[in-house]
Every structure is written in C-alpha cells, then in structure tokens.
Amino acid sequence: MRELSLFIPYTDWNDSIRQQVETMEEVLRGMDLRSEIILLSLSADCQDTPLRFAQREGIRRVEIRRPRTYSSALFCGTQVAEGELVVHLPAESGIPDSILRGILQQLIQQDLVLVSTSQKPASPVSVVADWIQRRMGNPARLDVSRLVWGARREALTRLPQIQGLSRGLPLLVGMLGYRVAYCASPLIGGQPIQASPLPDCWSWKDWAGHRWLQQRWTQVDFSEVGTSANILPDLRVAFFEDESRRKAG
C-alpha cells in the first residue's frame, strides 16, 4: 500500500506539465514517501504522453474516455489510486515540499483540505463570513479543479460520479459527514492563536438544486500575522455537517 497518490489531470501535454512532473518526482523522493504520480489524460490523443513518462516507475497514466470531464478524471483516478491520501495539482502547477507536507499534516485531522495559492491577504475579521460566501457560496461555487487540494481516498471513493463534481466536492464531502478544511493561502500548517465563531448554521443548496443542506461552521482560525492586526494572510476554515444530519457509516 502506498501512502500518497498525486493526481495531475491535463488536457494537452506540454513542456510545462513535463517540468511539473519531473519537479514533483524530486519532491516526493525527498520526502521519502511510498508514493505514485497518476497522470489523468483528458486528451483525445491517446499517445499524448511520452513513453518515457508513462513507463517510468512510480508514474501511471490513465486515459479518460467519454465523458472527458474533470469529474470523470477524478472518479477514474480514485478507482486506480493506491495511496491512502490523494493530493491534486492543477495542470502546469507545482508546490514545494513544505506545502505538500502541510497538506499531509492537515489530512491527519481532516478528510479534505482545499488550498488556494493566491498570495493576496485575506479579509479583516469583521467580514470573514462575507469572504467565505463570496468564495464558497452560491452561485459561484469553489472550483477545486483550479486548486491544490488533498483528501483521504476513502472520502473520495464514497462520492458519486456526477457532473459538476469539481464545484460541488466540498459540499458533497460534507453531505457524507466528512470534515473539511479550507486554507486561504499557501502558508498552511502551524498552530492557530486566535478563533472567531461564525453563525451556527449556514444554508447551502447542492449542485442539482433539489436539496438543502444545513452546514454548521465550527471555527475560523487565524495564524500570527505580523504588523497588521486586521489582515489575515493565513485564514483557515473548518466545517462539517450538523450532527443531526450526519449520515451513518
């Protein structure tokens, strides 16, 4: 059994993706993990990936046939992954080992960790709720296909194969009773030094628009921020489904 499966979905193979794969190979070797890289090809050309990558130890290529969608790629990758933990990288993106270690560290306590690579500071404490609503609420739902994220494979295998999964993943994981963490900057990890509560319940409507789900927000944690007390460069949000609606099993 491997400890980590690294998903890299892509549409067209190019030098940037090649460099990303080579870089992540080095990062994984340096972390001394039993790991694999799974290339999820959404290309119509079945010969898009060079053989030297497809045949390299620790790298597997999965061709996504019909439908060639991100949801299908995520579903197929989950079926073949051997790692207990899954980390997803957008095409042509890479992360240093410090961020990868931070994601894996958070997955010890969470089942899904979403990481925004934006370098912009987060919002002041007084508008935290508005900040979350803009990024994760309807109608503009968070698109995890554009984020670095990590999940326990067990959590992913219990999700249905549906269209729109890239935007509904946090909600669907919550519907199954799993815990989710949202990191608003690449500076993840460390211990929070301050907490601010959100409203007890937050109303969500699922991607199909036919079921309401009440989410209870447990906390927003803020790490040390330096000179300005009103800017939160490392905002982290943890939430899970209300206990009364949590599904058994």
Coordinates of C-alpha atoms in Angstrom, one line a residue:
M1 CA 0.0 0.0 0.0
R2 CA 1.3 3.5 -0.9
E3 CA 1.0 6.5 1.4
L4 CA 0.3 9.1 -1.3
S5 CA -1.2 9.3 -4.8
L6 CA -0.5 12.6 -6.6
F7 CA -3.2 13.4 -9.3
I8 CA -2.2 15.6 -12.2
P9 CA -5.1 16.0 -14.7
Y10 CA -4.3 17.6 -18.0
T11 CA -5.8 18.2 -21.5
D12 CA -2.7 18.8 -23.7
W13 CA 0.8 17.5 -22.8
N14 CA 3.4 20.2 -23.0
D15 CA 6.8 21.3 -21.6
S16 CA 5.2 22.9 -18.5
I17 CA 3.4 19.8 -17.5
R18 CA 6.6 17.7 -18.2
Q19 CA 8.6 20.1 -15.9
Q20 CA 5.8 19.8 -13.2
V21 CA 6.0 16.0 -13.3
E22 CA 9.8 16.0 -13.0
T23 CA 9.7 18.5 -10.2
M24 CA 7.1 16.6 -8.2
E25 CA 9.2 13.4 -8.7
E26 CA 12.1 15.1 -7.0
V27 CA 9.8 16.5 -4.2
L28 CA 8.4 13.0 -3.5
R29 CA 11.8 11.4 -3.5
G30 CA 13.0 14.0 -1.0
M31 CA 10.0 13.3 1.3
D32 CA 10.8 9.6 1.4
L33 CA 7.2 8.6 0.9
R34 CA 5.8 5.4 -0.7
S35 CA 4.1 7.4 -3.4
E36 CA 2.9 7.5 -7.1
I37 CA 2.1 10.1 -9.7
I38 CA -1.1 9.5 -11.6
L39 CA -1.4 11.4 -14.9
L40 CA -5.1 11.8 -15.8
S41 CA -5.2 12.5 -19.5
L42 CA -8.3 14.2 -20.9
S43 CA -6.7 14.4 -24.3
A44 CA -8.4 12.9 -27.4
D45 CA -4.9 11.8 -28.5
C46 CA -4.1 8.5 -26.7
Q47 CA -0.4 8.9 -27.5
D48 CA -0.1 12.4 -25.9
T49 CA 2.2 11.4 -23.0
P50 CA 5.8 10.4 -23.9
L51 CA 6.5 6.8 -23.3
R52 CA 9.4 7.6 -21.0
F53 CA 6.9 9.1 -18.5
A54 CA 4.2 6.5 -18.9
Q55 CA 6.7 3.7 -18.4
R56 CA 8.6 5.2 -15.5
E57 CA 8.5 3.6 -12.1
G58 CA 6.0 5.4 -9.8
I59 CA 4.2 7.1 -12.7
R60 CA 0.9 5.9 -14.2
R61 CA -1.1 7.4 -17.0
V62 CA -4.9 6.9 -17.0
E63 CA -6.7 7.8 -20.2
I64 CA -10.1 9.4 -19.6
R65 CA -12.5 8.4 -22.3
R66 CA -16.1 9.5 -22.5
P67 CA -17.1 11.8 -21.0
R68 CA -13.8 13.6 -20.9
T69 CA -14.6 15.8 -17.9
Y70 CA -12.8 16.7 -14.7
S71 CA -15.4 14.7 -12.7
S72 CA -14.7 11.6 -14.8
A73 CA -10.9 12.1 -14.3
L74 CA -11.3 12.4 -10.6
F75 CA -13.6 9.3 -10.4
C76 CA -11.2 7.2 -12.5
G77 CA -8.2 8.4 -10.7
T78 CA -9.7 7.5 -7.4
Q79 CA -10.6 4.0 -8.6
V80 CA -7.0 3.2 -9.6
A81 CA -5.1 5.1 -6.8
E82 CA -3.2 3.0 -4.3
G83 CA -2.4 5.8 -1.9
E84 CA -4.3 6.3 1.4
L85 CA -4.0 10.0 0.8
V86 CA -4.6 11.8 -2.5
V87 CA -3.2 15.2 -3.5
H88 CA -4.4 17.0 -6.6
L89 CA -2.4 19.5 -8.6
P90 CA -3.8 21.7 -11.4
A91 CA -2.1 21.2 -14.7
E92 CA 1.1 23.2 -15.1
S93 CA 1.3 24.0 -11.3
G94 CA 3.7 22.7 -8.7
I95 CA 4.1 23.1 -5.0
P96 CA 7.2 22.9 -2.8
D97 CA 7.7 20.1 -0.3
S98 CA 6.8 22.4 2.6
I99 CA 3.2 22.9 1.3
L100 CA 2.9 19.2 0.4
R101 CA 3.9 18.3 3.9
G102 CA 1.5 20.8 5.3
I103 CA -1.4 19.3 3.4
L104 CA -0.5 15.8 4.5
Q105 CA -0.2 17.0 8.1
Q106 CA -3.7 18.5 8.0
L107 CA -5.1 15.4 6.5
I108 CA -4.3 13.6 9.7
Q109 CA -7.1 15.5 11.3
Q110 CA -9.3 16.3 8.2
D111 CA -10.7 14.4 5.3
L112 CA -10.5 17.1 2.7
V113 CA -8.1 20.1 2.6
L114 CA -8.5 22.8 0.0
V115 CA -5.6 25.2 -0.6
S116 CA -5.8 28.5 -2.6
T117 CA -2.4 29.5 -4.0
S118 CA -3.4 33.2 -4.0
Q119 CA -0.8 35.5 -2.5
K120 CA -3.3 38.2 -1.7
P121 CA -4.1 38.7 2.0
A122 CA -7.5 37.6 3.3
S123 CA -10.2 39.8 4.8
P124 CA -10.5 41.5 8.2
V125 CA -12.2 39.6 10.9
S126 CA -15.4 41.7 10.6
V127 CA -16.1 40.4 7.1
V128 CA -15.0 36.8 7.4
A129 CA -18.5 35.5 6.7
D130 CA -18.8 37.6 3.6
W131 CA -15.3 36.4 2.4
I132 CA -16.4 32.8 2.7
Q133 CA -19.8 33.4 1.0
R134 CA -18.1 35.0 -2.0
R135 CA -15.7 32.1 -2.4
M136 CA -17.7 29.1 -1.4
G137 CA -21.4 30.0 -1.6
N138 CA -24.0 30.0 -4.4
P139 CA -24.0 30.9 -7.2
A140 CA -20.2 31.0 -7.7
R141 CA -19.1 27.8 -6.1
L142 CA -15.5 27.0 -5.4
D143 CA -13.9 25.2 -8.3
V144 CA -11.5 22.6 -6.9
S145 CA -10.1 21.8 -10.4
R146 CA -8.2 25.0 -10.1
L147 CA -6.9 24.5 -6.6
V148 CA -4.3 22.4 -4.9
W149 CA -6.2 20.0 -2.6
G150 CA -5.7 16.8 -0.7
A151 CA -8.2 14.2 0.5
R152 CA -8.3 10.8 2.1
R153 CA -9.0 8.3 -0.7
E154 CA -11.8 6.8 1.5
A155 CA -13.6 10.1 1.4
L156 CA -13.4 10.3 -2.4
T157 CA -14.5 6.7 -3.1
R158 CA -17.8 7.4 -1.3
L159 CA -18.7 10.3 -3.6
P160 CA -20.9 9.6 -6.6
Q161 CA -19.7 10.1 -10.1
I162 CA -21.6 13.2 -11.1
Q163 CA -21.2 16.1 -13.4
G164 CA -20.2 19.3 -11.6
L165 CA -18.2 17.4 -9.0
S166 CA -15.3 19.9 -9.4
R167 CA -17.5 22.6 -7.9
G168 CA -19.6 20.5 -5.5
L169 CA -16.8 18.5 -3.9
P170 CA -16.7 20.3 -0.6
L171 CA -20.4 20.2 -0.3
L172 CA -20.7 16.5 -1.2
V173 CA -18.0 15.6 1.3
G174 CA -19.9 17.5 3.9
M175 CA -23.1 15.7 3.0
L176 CA -21.4 12.4 3.7
G177 CA -20.3 13.6 7.1
Y178 CA -16.6 14.3 6.5
R179 CA -14.6 17.2 7.8
V180 CA -13.2 19.8 5.5
A181 CA -10.5 22.5 6.0
Y182 CA -10.1 25.5 3.7
C183 CA -6.7 27.2 3.5
A184 CA -6.8 30.7 2.0
S185 CA -3.0 30.9 1.5
P186 CA -0.2 28.5 0.7
L187 CA 1.2 29.1 4.2
I188 CA -0.6 26.2 5.8
G189 CA 0.3 24.3 8.9
G190 CA 1.2 25.6 12.3
Q191 CA -1.0 26.3 15.3
P192 CA -3.8 28.9 15.3
I193 CA -3.5 31.6 18.0
Q194 CA -7.0 33.2 17.7
A195 CA -10.5 31.9 16.9
S196 CA -13.7 33.7 15.8
P197 CA -17.1 31.9 15.6
L198 CA -19.3 32.1 12.5
P199 CA -23.1 31.8 12.6
D200 CA -24.4 28.5 13.9
C201 CA -25.8 27.4 10.6
W202 CA -25.1 28.2 7.0
S203 CA -27.6 27.3 4.3
W204 CA -26.3 25.5 1.2
K205 CA -28.1 24.3 -1.8
D206 CA -26.5 21.4 -3.6
W207 CA -25.3 21.5 -7.2
A208 CA -28.5 19.9 -8.6
G209 CA -30.7 22.5 -6.8
H210 CA -33.1 20.0 -5.3
R211 CA -31.8 19.6 -1.7
W212 CA -31.0 22.0 1.1
L213 CA -28.2 21.2 3.5
Q214 CA -27.6 23.0 6.7
Q215 CA -23.8 23.3 7.5
R216 CA -22.6 24.2 11.0
W217 CA -19.4 26.2 10.9
T218 CA -17.2 25.3 13.8
Q219 CA -14.4 27.9 13.7
V220 CA -12.2 30.2 11.7
D221 CA -8.6 30.0 12.9
F222 CA -6.0 32.8 12.3
S223 CA -2.3 32.3 12.5
E224 CA 0.1 35.0 13.6
V225 CA 0.1 37.9 11.1
G226 CA 2.9 40.3 11.9
T227 CA 2.3 44.1 11.8
S228 CA -1.3 44.5 10.8
A229 CA -3.9 43.1 13.1
N230 CA -6.7 43.5 10.6
I231 CA -5.1 41.4 7.8
L232 CA -5.3 37.6 7.9
P233 CA -2.9 36.1 5.4
D234 CA -3.5 32.6 6.7
L235 CA -7.2 32.2 7.1
R236 CA -8.3 28.6 7.7
V237 CA -11.9 27.5 7.9
A238 CA -13.1 24.1 9.3
F239 CA -16.7 23.0 8.9
F240 CA -18.7 19.8 8.9
E241 CA -22.3 18.7 8.6
D242 CA -24.7 19.2 11.6
E243 CA -24.6 16.1 13.8
S244 CA -28.4 15.6 13.4
R245 CA -28.0 15.2 9.6
R246 CA -24.7 13.3 9.6
K247 CA -25.0 10.1 7.6
A248 CA -24.1 6.9 9.5
G249 CA -21.3 4.7 8.2

